[in-house]
PDB file of C-alpha atoms in Angstrom:
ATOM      1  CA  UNK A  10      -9.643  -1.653  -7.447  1.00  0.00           C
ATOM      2  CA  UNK A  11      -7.882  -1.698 -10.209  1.00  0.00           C
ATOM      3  CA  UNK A  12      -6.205   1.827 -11.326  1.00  0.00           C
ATOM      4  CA  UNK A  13      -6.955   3.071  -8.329  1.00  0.00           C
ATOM      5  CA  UNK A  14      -4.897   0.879  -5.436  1.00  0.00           C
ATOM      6  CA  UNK A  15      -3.105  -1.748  -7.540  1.00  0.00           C
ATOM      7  CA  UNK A  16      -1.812  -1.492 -10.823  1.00  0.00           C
ATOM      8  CA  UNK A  17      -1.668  -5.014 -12.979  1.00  0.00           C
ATOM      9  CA  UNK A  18       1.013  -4.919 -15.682  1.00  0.00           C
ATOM     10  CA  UNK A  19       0.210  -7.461 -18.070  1.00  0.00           C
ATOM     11  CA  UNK A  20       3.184  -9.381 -20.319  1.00  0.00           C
ATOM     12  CA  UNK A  21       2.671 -12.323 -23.199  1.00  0.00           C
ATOM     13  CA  UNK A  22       5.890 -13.757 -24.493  1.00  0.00           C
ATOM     14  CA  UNK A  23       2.815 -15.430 -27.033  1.00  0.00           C
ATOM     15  CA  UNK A  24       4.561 -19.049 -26.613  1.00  0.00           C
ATOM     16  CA  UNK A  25       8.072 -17.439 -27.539  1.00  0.00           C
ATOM     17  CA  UNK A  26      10.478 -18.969 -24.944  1.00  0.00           C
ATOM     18  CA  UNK A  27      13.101 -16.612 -25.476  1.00  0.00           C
ATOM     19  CA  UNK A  28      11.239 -13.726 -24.576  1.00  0.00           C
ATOM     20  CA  UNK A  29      10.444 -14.871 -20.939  1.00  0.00           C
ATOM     21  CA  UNK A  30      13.624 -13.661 -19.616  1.00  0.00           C
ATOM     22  CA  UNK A  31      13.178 -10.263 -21.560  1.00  0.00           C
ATOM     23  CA  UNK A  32       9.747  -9.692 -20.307  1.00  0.00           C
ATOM     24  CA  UNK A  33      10.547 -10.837 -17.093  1.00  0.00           C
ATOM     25  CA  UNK A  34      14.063  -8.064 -16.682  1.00  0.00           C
ATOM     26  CA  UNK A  35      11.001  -5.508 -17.743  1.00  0.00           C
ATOM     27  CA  UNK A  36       8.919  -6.157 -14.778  1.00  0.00           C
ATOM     28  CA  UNK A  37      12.210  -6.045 -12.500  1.00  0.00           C
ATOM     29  CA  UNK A  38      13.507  -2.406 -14.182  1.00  0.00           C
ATOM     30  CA  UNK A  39       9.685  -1.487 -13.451  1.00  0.00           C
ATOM     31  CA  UNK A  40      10.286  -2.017 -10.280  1.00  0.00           C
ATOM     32  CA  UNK A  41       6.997  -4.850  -9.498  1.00  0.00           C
ATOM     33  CA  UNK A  42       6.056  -5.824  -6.169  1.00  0.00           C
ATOM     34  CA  UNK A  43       5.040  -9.219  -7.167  1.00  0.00           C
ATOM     35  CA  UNK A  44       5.340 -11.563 -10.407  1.00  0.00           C
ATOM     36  CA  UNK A  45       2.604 -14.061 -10.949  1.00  0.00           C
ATOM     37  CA  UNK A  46       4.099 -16.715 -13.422  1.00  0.00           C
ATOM     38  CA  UNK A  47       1.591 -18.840 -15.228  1.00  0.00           C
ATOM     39  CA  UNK A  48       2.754 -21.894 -17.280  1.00  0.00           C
ATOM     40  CA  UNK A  49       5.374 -24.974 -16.381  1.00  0.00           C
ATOM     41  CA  UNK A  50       8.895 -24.699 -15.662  1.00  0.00           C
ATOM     42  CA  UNK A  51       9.981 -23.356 -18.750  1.00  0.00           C
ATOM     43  CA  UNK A  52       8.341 -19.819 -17.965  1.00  0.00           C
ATOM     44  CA  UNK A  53       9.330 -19.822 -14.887  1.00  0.00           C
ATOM     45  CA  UNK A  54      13.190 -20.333 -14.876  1.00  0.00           C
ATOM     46  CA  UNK A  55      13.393 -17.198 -16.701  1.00  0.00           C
ATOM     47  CA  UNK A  56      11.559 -15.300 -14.341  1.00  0.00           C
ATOM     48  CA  UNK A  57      13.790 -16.789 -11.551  1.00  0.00           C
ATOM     49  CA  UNK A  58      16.977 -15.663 -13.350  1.00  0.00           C
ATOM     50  CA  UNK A  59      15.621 -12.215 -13.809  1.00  0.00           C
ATOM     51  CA  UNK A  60      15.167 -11.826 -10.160  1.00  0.00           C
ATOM     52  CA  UNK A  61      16.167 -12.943  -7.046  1.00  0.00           C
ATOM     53  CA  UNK A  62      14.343 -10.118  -4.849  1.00  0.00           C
ATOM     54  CA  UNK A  63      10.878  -9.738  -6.635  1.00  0.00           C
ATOM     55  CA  UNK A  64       8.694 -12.381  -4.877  1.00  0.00           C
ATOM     56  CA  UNK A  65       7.535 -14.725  -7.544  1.00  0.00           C
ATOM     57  CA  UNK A  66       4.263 -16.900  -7.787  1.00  0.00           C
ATOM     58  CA  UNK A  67       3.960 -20.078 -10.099  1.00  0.00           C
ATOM     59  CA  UNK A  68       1.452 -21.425 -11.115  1.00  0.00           C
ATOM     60  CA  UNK A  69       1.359 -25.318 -12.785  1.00  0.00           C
ATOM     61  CA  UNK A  70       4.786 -26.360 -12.046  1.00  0.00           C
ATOM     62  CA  UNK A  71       4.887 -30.334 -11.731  1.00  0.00           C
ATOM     63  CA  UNK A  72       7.943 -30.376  -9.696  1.00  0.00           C
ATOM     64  CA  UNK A  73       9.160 -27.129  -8.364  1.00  0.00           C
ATOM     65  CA  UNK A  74      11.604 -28.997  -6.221  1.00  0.00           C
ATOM     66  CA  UNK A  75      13.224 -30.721  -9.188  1.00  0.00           C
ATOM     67  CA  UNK A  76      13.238 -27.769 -10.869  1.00  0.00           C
ATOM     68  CA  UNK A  77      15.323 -26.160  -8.686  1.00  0.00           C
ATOM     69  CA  UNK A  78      12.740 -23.241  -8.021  1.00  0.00           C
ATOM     70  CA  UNK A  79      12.189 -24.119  -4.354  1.00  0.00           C
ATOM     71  CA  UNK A  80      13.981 -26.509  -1.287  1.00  0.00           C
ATOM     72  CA  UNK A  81      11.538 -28.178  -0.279  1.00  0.00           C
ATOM     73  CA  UNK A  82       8.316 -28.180   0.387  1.00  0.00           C
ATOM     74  CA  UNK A  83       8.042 -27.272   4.321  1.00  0.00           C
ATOM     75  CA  UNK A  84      10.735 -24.484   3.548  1.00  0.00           C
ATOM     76  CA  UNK A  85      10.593 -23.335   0.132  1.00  0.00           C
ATOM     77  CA  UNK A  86      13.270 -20.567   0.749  1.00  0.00           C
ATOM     78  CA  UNK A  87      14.504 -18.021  -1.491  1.00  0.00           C
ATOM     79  CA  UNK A  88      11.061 -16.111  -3.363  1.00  0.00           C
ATOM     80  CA  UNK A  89       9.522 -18.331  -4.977  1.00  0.00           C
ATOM     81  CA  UNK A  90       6.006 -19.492  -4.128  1.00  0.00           C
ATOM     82  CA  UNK A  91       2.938 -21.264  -5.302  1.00  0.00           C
ATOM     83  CA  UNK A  92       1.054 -23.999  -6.885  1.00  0.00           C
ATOM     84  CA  UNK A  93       2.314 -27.185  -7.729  1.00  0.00           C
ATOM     85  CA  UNK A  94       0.350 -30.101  -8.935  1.00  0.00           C
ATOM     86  CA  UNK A  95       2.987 -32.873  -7.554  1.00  0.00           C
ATOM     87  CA  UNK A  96       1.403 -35.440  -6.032  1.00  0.00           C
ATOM     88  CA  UNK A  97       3.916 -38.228  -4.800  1.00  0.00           C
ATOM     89  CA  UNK A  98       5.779 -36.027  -3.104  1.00  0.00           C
ATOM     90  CA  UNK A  99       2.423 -35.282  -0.529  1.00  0.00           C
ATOM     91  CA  UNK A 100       1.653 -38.529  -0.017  1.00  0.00           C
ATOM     92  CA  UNK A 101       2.808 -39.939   3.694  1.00  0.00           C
ATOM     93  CA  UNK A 102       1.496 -36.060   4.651  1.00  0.00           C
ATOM     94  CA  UNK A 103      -1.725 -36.918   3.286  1.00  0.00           C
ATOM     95  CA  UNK A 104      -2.131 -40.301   5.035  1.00  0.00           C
ATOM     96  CA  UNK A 105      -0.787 -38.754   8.583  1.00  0.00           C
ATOM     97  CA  UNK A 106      -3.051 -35.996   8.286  1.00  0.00           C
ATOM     98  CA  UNK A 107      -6.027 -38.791   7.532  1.00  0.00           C
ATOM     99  CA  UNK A 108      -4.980 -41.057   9.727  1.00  0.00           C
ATOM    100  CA  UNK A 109      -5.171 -37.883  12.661  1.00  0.00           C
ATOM    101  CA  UNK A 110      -8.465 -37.009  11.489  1.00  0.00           C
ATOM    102  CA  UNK A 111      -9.957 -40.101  12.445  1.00  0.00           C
ATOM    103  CA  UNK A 112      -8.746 -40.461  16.010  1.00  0.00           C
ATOM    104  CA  UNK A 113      -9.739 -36.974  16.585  1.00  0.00           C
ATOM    105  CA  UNK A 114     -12.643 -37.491  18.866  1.00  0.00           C
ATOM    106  CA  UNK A 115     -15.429 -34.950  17.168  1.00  0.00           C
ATOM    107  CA  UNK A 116     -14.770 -36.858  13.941  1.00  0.00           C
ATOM    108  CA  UNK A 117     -17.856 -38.512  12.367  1.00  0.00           C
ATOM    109  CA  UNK A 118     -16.059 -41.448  11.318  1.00  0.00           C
ATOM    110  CA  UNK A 119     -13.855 -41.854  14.562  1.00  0.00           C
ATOM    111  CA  UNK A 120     -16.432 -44.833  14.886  1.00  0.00           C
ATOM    112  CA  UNK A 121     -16.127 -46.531  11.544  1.00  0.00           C
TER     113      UNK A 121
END
């Protein structure tokens, strides 16, 4: 519950770029556990300048990769995690994991 075993500390840079990376050294002096980054790549770059140690979560980035923000996919490395709304990218994994869905045997449509 909130207050009670997890405290939520709450920043808006109120579409002001250049206060991402001040808001973002605030949460590190504070000592956060986690940062949950909402917004594209601009607000999260900040955040991944501020800290290298603070596990970070994005949310809406188009291309983390390209970005810079993670390796790769299978091994993101460093601490940055989350959603991503690439598409290309997940493609031939998508496929393989159809394509073994339908030879599994308790499949439905193993028979189409």
């Amino acid at each position: 519950m909130e207050g009670q075993n997890i405290v939520v500390e709450y920043r808006d840079a109120q579409s002001h770029e250049e206060r991402y990376f001040e808001l973002a050294a605030e949460l590190v002096r504070l000592k956060v556990d986690l940062i949950v980054v909402g917004g594209g790549a601009g607000t999260v770059g900040p955040v991944t300048k501020a800290t290298r140690i603070i596990p970070i979560v994005m949310t809406n980035v188009s291309d983390p990769i390209g970005a810079g923000f993670i390796g790769s996919f299978a091994h993101p490395g460093g601490n940055v995690t989350g959603l991503s709304s690439v598409s290309h990218d997940l493609s031939g994994k998508r496929l393989e994991l159809l394509k073994a869905f339908l030879k599994f045997p308790a499949s439905p449509f193993s028979t189409m």
